[in-house]
PDB file of C-alpha atoms in Angstrom:
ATOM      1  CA  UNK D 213     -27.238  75.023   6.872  1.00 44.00           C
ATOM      2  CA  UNK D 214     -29.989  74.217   4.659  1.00 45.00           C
ATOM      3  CA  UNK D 215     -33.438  74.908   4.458  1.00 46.00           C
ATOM      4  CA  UNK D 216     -36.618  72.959   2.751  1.00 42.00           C
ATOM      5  CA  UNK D 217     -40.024  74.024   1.445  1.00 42.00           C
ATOM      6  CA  UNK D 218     -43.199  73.171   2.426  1.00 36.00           C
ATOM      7  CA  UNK D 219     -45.548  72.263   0.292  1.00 34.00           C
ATOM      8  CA  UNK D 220     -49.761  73.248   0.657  1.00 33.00           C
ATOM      9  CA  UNK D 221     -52.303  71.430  -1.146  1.00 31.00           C
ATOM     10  CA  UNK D 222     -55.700  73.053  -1.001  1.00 30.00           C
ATOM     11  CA  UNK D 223     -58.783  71.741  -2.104  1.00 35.00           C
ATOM     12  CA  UNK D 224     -61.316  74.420  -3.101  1.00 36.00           C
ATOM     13  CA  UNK D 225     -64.782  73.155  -2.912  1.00 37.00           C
ATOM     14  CA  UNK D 226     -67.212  75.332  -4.917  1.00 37.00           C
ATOM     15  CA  UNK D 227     -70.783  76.156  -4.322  1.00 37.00           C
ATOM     16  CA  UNK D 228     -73.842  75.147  -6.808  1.00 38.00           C
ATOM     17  CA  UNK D 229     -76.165  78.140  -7.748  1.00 36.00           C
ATOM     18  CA  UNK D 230     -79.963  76.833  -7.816  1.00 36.00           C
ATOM     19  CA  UNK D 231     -81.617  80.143  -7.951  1.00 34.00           C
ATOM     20  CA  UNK D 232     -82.278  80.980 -11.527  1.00 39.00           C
ATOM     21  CA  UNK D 233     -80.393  83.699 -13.043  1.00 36.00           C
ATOM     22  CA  UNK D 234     -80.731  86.000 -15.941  1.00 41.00           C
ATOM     23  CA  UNK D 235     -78.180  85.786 -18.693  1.00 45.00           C
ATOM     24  CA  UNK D 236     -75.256  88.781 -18.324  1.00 43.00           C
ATOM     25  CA  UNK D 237     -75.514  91.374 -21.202  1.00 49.00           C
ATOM     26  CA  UNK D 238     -72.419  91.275 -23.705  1.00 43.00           C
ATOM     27  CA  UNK D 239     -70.749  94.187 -22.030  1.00 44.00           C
ATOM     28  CA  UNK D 240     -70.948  92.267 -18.582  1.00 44.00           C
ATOM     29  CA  UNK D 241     -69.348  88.957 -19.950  1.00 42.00           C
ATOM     30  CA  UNK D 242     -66.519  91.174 -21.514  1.00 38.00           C
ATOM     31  CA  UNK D 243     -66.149  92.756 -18.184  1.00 41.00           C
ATOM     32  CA  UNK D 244     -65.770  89.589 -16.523  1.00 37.00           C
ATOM     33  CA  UNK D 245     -63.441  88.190 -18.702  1.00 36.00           C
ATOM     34  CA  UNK D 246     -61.080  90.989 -18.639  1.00 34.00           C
ATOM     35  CA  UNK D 247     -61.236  90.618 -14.424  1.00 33.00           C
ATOM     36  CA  UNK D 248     -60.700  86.997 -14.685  1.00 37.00           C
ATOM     37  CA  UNK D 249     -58.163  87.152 -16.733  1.00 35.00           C
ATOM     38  CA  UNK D 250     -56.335  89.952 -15.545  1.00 37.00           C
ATOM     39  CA  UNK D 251     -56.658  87.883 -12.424  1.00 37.00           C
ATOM     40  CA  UNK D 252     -55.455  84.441 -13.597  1.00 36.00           C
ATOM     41  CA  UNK D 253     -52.009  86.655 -15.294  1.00 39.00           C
ATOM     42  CA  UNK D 254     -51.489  87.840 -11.215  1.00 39.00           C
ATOM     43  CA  UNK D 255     -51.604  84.814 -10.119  1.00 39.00           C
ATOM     44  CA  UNK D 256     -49.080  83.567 -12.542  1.00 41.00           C
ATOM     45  CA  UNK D 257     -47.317  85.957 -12.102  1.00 41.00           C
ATOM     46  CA  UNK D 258     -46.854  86.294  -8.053  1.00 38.00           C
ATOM     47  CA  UNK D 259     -46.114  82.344  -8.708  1.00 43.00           C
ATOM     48  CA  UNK D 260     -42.906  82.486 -10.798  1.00 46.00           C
ATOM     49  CA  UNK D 261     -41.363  85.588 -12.814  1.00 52.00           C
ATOM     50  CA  UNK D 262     -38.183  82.801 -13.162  1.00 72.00           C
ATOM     51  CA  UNK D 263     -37.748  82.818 -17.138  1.00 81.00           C
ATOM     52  CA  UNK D 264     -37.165  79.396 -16.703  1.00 87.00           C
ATOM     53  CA  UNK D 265     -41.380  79.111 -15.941  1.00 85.00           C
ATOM     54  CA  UNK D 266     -42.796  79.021 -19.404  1.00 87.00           C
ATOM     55  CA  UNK D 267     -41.070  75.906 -19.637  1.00 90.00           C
ATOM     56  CA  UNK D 268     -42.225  73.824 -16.516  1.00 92.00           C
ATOM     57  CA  UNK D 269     -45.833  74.086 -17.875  1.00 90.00           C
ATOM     58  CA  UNK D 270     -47.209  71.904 -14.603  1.00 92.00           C
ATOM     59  CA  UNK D 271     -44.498  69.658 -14.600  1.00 95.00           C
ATOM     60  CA  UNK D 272     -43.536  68.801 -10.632  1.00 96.00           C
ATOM     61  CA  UNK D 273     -40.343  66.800  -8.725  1.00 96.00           C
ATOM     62  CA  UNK D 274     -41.785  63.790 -10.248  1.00 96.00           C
ATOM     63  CA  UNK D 275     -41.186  64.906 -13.796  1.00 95.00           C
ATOM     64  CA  UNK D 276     -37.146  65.116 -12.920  1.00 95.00           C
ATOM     65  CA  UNK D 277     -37.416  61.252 -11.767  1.00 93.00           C
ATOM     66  CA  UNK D 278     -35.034  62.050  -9.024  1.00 90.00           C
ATOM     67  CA  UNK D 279     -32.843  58.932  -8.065  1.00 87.00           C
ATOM     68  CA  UNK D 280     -33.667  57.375  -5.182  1.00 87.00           C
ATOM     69  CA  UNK D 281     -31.358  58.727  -1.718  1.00 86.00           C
ATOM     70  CA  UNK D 282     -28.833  57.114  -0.110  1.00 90.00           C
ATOM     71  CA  UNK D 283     -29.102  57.634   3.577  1.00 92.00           C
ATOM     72  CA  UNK D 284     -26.130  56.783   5.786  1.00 96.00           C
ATOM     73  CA  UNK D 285     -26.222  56.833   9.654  1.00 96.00           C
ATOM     74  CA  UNK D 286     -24.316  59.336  11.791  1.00 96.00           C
ATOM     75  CA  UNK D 287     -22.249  56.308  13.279  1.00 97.00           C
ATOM     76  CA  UNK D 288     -21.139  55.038   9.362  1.00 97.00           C
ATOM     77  CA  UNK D 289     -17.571  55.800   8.622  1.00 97.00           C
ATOM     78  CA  UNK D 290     -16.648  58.474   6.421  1.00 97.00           C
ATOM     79  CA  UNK D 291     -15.050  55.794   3.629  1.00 97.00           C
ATOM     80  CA  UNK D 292     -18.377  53.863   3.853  1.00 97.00           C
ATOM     81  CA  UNK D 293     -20.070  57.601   2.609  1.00 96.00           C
ATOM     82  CA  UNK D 294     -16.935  57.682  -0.293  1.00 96.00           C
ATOM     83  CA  UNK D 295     -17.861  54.413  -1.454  1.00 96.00           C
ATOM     84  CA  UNK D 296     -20.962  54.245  -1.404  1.00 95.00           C
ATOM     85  CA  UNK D 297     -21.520  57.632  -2.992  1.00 94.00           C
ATOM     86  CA  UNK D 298     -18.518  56.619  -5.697  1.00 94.00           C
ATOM     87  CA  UNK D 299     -20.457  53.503  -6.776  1.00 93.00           C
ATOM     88  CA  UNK D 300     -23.647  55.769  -7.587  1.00 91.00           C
ATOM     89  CA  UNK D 301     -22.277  58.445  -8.390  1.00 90.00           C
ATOM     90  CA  UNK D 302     -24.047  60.176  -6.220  1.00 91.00           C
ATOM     91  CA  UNK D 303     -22.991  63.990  -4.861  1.00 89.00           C
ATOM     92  CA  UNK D 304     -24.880  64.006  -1.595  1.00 90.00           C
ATOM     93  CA  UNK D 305     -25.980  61.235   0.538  1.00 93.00           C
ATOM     94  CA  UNK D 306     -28.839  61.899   3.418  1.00 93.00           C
ATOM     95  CA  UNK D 307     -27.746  61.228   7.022  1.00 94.00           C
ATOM     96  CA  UNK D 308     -30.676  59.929   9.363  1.00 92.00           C
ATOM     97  CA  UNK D 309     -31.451  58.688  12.696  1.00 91.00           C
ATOM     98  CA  UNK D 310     -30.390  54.960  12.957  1.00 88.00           C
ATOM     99  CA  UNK D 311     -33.264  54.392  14.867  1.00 89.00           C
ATOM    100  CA  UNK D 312     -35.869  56.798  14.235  1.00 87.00           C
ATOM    101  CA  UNK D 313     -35.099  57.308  10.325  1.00 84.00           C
ATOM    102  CA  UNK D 314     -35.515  61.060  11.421  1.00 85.00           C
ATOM    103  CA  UNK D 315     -33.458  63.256   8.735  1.00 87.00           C
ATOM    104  CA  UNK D 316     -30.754  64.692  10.652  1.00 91.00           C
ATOM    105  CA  UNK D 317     -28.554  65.695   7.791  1.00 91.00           C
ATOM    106  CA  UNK D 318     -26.507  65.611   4.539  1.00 92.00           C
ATOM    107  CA  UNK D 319     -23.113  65.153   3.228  1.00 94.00           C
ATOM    108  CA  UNK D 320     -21.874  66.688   0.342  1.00 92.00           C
ATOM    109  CA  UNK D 321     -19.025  64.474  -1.014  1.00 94.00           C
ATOM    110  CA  UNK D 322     -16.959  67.398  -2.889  1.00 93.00           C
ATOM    111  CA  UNK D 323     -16.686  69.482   0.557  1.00 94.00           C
ATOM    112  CA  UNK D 324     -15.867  66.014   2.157  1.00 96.00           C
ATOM    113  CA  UNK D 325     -13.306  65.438   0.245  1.00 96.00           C
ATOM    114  CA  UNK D 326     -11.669  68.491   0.581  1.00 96.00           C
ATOM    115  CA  UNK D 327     -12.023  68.259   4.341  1.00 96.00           C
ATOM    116  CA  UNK D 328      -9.934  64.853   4.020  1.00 96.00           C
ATOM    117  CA  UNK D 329      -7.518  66.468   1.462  1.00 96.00           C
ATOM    118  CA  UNK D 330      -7.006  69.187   4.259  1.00 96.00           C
ATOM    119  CA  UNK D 331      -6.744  66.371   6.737  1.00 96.00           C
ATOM    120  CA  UNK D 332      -9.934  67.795   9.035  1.00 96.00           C
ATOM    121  CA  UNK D 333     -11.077  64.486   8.949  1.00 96.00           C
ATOM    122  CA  UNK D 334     -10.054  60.777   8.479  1.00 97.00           C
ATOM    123  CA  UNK D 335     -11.915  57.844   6.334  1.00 97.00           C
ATOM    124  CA  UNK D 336     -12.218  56.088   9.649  1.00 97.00           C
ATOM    125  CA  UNK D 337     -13.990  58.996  11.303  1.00 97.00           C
ATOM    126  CA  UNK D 338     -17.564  59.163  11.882  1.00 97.00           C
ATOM    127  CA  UNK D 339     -19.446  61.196   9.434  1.00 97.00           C
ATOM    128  CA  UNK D 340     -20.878  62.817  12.273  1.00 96.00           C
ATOM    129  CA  UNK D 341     -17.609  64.666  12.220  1.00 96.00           C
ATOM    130  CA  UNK D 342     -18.602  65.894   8.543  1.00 95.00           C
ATOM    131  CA  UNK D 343     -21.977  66.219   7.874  1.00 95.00           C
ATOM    132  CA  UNK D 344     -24.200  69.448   7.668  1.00 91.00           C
ATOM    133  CA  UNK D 345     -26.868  69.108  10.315  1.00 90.00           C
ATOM    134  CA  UNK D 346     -30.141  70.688   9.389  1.00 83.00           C
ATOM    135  CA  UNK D 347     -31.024  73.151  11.023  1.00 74.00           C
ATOM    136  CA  UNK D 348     -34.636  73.912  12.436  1.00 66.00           C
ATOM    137  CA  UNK D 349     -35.223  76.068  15.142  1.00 65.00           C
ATOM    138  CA  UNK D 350     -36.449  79.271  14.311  1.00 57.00           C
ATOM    139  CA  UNK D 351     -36.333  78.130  10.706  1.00 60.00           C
ATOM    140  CA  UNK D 352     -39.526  77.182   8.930  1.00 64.00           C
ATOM    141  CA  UNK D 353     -39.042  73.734   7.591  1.00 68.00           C
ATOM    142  CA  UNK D 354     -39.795  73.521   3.611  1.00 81.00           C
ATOM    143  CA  UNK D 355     -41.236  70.349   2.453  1.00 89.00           C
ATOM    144  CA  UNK D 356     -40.309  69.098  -1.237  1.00 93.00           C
ATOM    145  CA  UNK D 357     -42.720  66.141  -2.270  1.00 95.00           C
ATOM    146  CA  UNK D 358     -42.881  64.465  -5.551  1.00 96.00           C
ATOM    147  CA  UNK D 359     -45.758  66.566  -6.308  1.00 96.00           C
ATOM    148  CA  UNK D 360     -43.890  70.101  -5.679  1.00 96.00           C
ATOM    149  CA  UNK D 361     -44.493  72.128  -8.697  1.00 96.00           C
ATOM    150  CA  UNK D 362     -40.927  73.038 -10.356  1.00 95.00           C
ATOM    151  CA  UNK D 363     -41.279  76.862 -10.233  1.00 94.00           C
ATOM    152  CA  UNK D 364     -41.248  76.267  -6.250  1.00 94.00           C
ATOM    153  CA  UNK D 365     -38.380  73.791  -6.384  1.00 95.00           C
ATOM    154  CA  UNK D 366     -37.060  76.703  -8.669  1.00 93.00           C
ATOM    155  CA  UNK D 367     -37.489  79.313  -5.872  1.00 91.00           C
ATOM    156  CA  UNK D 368     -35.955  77.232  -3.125  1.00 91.00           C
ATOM    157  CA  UNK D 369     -32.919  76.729  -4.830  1.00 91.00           C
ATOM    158  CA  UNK D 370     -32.696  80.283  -5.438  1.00 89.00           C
ATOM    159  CA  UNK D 371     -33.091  81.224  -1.739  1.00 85.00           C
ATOM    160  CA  UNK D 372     -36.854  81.924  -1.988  1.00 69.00           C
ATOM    161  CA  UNK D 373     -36.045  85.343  -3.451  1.00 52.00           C
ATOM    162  CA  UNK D 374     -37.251  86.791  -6.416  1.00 45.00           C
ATOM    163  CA  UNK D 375     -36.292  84.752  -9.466  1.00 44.00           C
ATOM    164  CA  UNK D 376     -36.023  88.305 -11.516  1.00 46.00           C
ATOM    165  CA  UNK D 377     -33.003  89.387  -9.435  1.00 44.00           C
ATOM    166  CA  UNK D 378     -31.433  86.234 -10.233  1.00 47.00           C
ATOM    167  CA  UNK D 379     -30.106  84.838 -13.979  1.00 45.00           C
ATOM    168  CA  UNK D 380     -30.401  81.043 -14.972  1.00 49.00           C
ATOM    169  CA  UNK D 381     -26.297  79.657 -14.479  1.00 48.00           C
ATOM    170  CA  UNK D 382     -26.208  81.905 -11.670  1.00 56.00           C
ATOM    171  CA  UNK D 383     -25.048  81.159  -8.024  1.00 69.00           C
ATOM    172  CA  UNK D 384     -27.618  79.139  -6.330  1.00 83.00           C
ATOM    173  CA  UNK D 385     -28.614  79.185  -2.483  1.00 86.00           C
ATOM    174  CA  UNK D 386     -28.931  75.632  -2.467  1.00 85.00           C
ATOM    175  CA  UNK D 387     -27.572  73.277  -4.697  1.00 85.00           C
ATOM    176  CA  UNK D 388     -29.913  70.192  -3.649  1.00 87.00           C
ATOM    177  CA  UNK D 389     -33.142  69.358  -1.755  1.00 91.00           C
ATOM    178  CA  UNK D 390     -34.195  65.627  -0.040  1.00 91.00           C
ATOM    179  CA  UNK D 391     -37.735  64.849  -1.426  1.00 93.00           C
ATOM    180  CA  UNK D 392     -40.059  63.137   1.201  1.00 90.00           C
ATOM    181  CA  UNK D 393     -43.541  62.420   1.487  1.00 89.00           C
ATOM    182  CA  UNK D 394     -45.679  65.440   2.867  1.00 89.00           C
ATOM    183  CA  UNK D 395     -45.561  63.605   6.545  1.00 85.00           C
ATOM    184  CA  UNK D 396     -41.665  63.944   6.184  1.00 81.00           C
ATOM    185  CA  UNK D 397     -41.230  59.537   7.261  1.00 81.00           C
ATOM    186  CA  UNK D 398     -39.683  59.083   3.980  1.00 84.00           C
ATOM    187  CA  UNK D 399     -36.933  59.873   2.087  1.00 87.00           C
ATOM    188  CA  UNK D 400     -37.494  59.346  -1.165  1.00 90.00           C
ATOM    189  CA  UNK D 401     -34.867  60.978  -3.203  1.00 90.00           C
ATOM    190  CA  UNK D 402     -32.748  64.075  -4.196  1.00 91.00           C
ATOM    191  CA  UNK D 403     -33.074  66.381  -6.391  1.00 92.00           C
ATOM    192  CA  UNK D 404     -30.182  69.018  -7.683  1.00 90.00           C
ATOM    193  CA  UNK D 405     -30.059  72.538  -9.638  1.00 91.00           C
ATOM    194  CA  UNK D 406     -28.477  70.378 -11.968  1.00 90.00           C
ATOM    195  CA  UNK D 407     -31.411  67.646 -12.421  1.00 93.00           C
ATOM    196  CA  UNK D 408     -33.444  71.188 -12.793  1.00 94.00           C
ATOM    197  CA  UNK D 409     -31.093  72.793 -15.430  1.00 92.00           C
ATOM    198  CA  UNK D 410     -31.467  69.847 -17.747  1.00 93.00           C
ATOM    199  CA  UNK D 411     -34.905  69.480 -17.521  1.00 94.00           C
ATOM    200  CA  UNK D 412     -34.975  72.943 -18.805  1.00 93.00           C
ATOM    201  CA  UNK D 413     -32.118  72.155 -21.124  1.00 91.00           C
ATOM    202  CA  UNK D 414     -34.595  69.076 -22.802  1.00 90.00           C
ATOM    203  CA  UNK D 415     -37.673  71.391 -22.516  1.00 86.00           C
ATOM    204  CA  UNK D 416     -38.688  73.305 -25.414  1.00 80.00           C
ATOM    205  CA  UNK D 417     -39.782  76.948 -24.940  1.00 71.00           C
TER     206      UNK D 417
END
């Protein structure tokens, strides 16, 4: 089963000062600097310890122009997933509601193809006999938008665990996530470890 991110924008509005002030002494504006930046390395820090991170510098989902997803309906035959996933060249397809659009699911077309090799399934099957449903109760849902910052796509695909424990080629939790808007109507693409590792790869340190 697979889980997604959510992603928080916050807007911090800041306050305007109108009572005069006198100007800090030099030891005071040294003192503050040292907080503030001692500060600012935390908060890098807590965000991403991946060693992947110096090379994202801001860059979000957006910046790994994910291709657009292919959803599929749980009704759809299993060969009309095949095909249509052979013709893109695509390694997952999205599964949704036929009438609500609602994401129900994924396929990934390597383990369905092995599940036809095995003969678990047939091409004229319903991929509702071979998809992975999401699931969401008890789980808290993780939202991946175009404007996700990578270290947190990063994180996700590790498992949300400490990127220091893990080593870049390593096993991954996940090996994909479905990008929608931050309302979750729209699916508007995929993204992989892989689209990830060769962003990095074309990156320079």
């Amino acid at each position: 089963m697979m889980d997604f991110q959510h992603t928080h924008l916050f807007n911090h509005s800041s306050q305007h000062i109108t009572t005069p002030i006198s100007p800090p002494r030099a030891s005071e504006s040294l003192r503050t600097y040292t907080i503030a930046t001692m500060a600012s390395q935390a908060a890098t820090g807590s965000k991403s310890s991946s060693q992947w991170a110096a090379r994202y510098r801001g860059a979000t989902v957006e910046d790994l122009d994910p291709p657009a997803a292919l959803s599929l309906n749980p009704s759809d035959a299993i060969s009309l997933a095949l095909l249509s996933a052979f013709e893109r060249d695509y390694t997952h397809l999205t599964i949704v509601d036929g009438e609500t659009r609602a994401l129900l699911g994924y396929i990934a077309i390597p383990h369905l193809q092995a599940q036809l090799d095995a003969g678990k399934v047939q091409p004229q099957d319903p991929l509702s006999a071979a998809m992975t449903r999401f699931q969401r109760k008890g789980r808290k849902y993780r939202v991946i938008t175009m404007q996700t910052p990578l270290e947190e796509l990063e994180s996700f695909f590790r498992g949300d665990e400490s990127a220091e424990r893990e080593t870049p080629g390593g096993e991954w939790a996940q090996e994909f996530a479905v990008v929608t808007d931050e309302n979750r109507r729209f699916v508007l693409g995929v993204a992989t470890v892989q689209d990830l590792e060769e962003f990095v790869k074309r990156r320079p340190a």
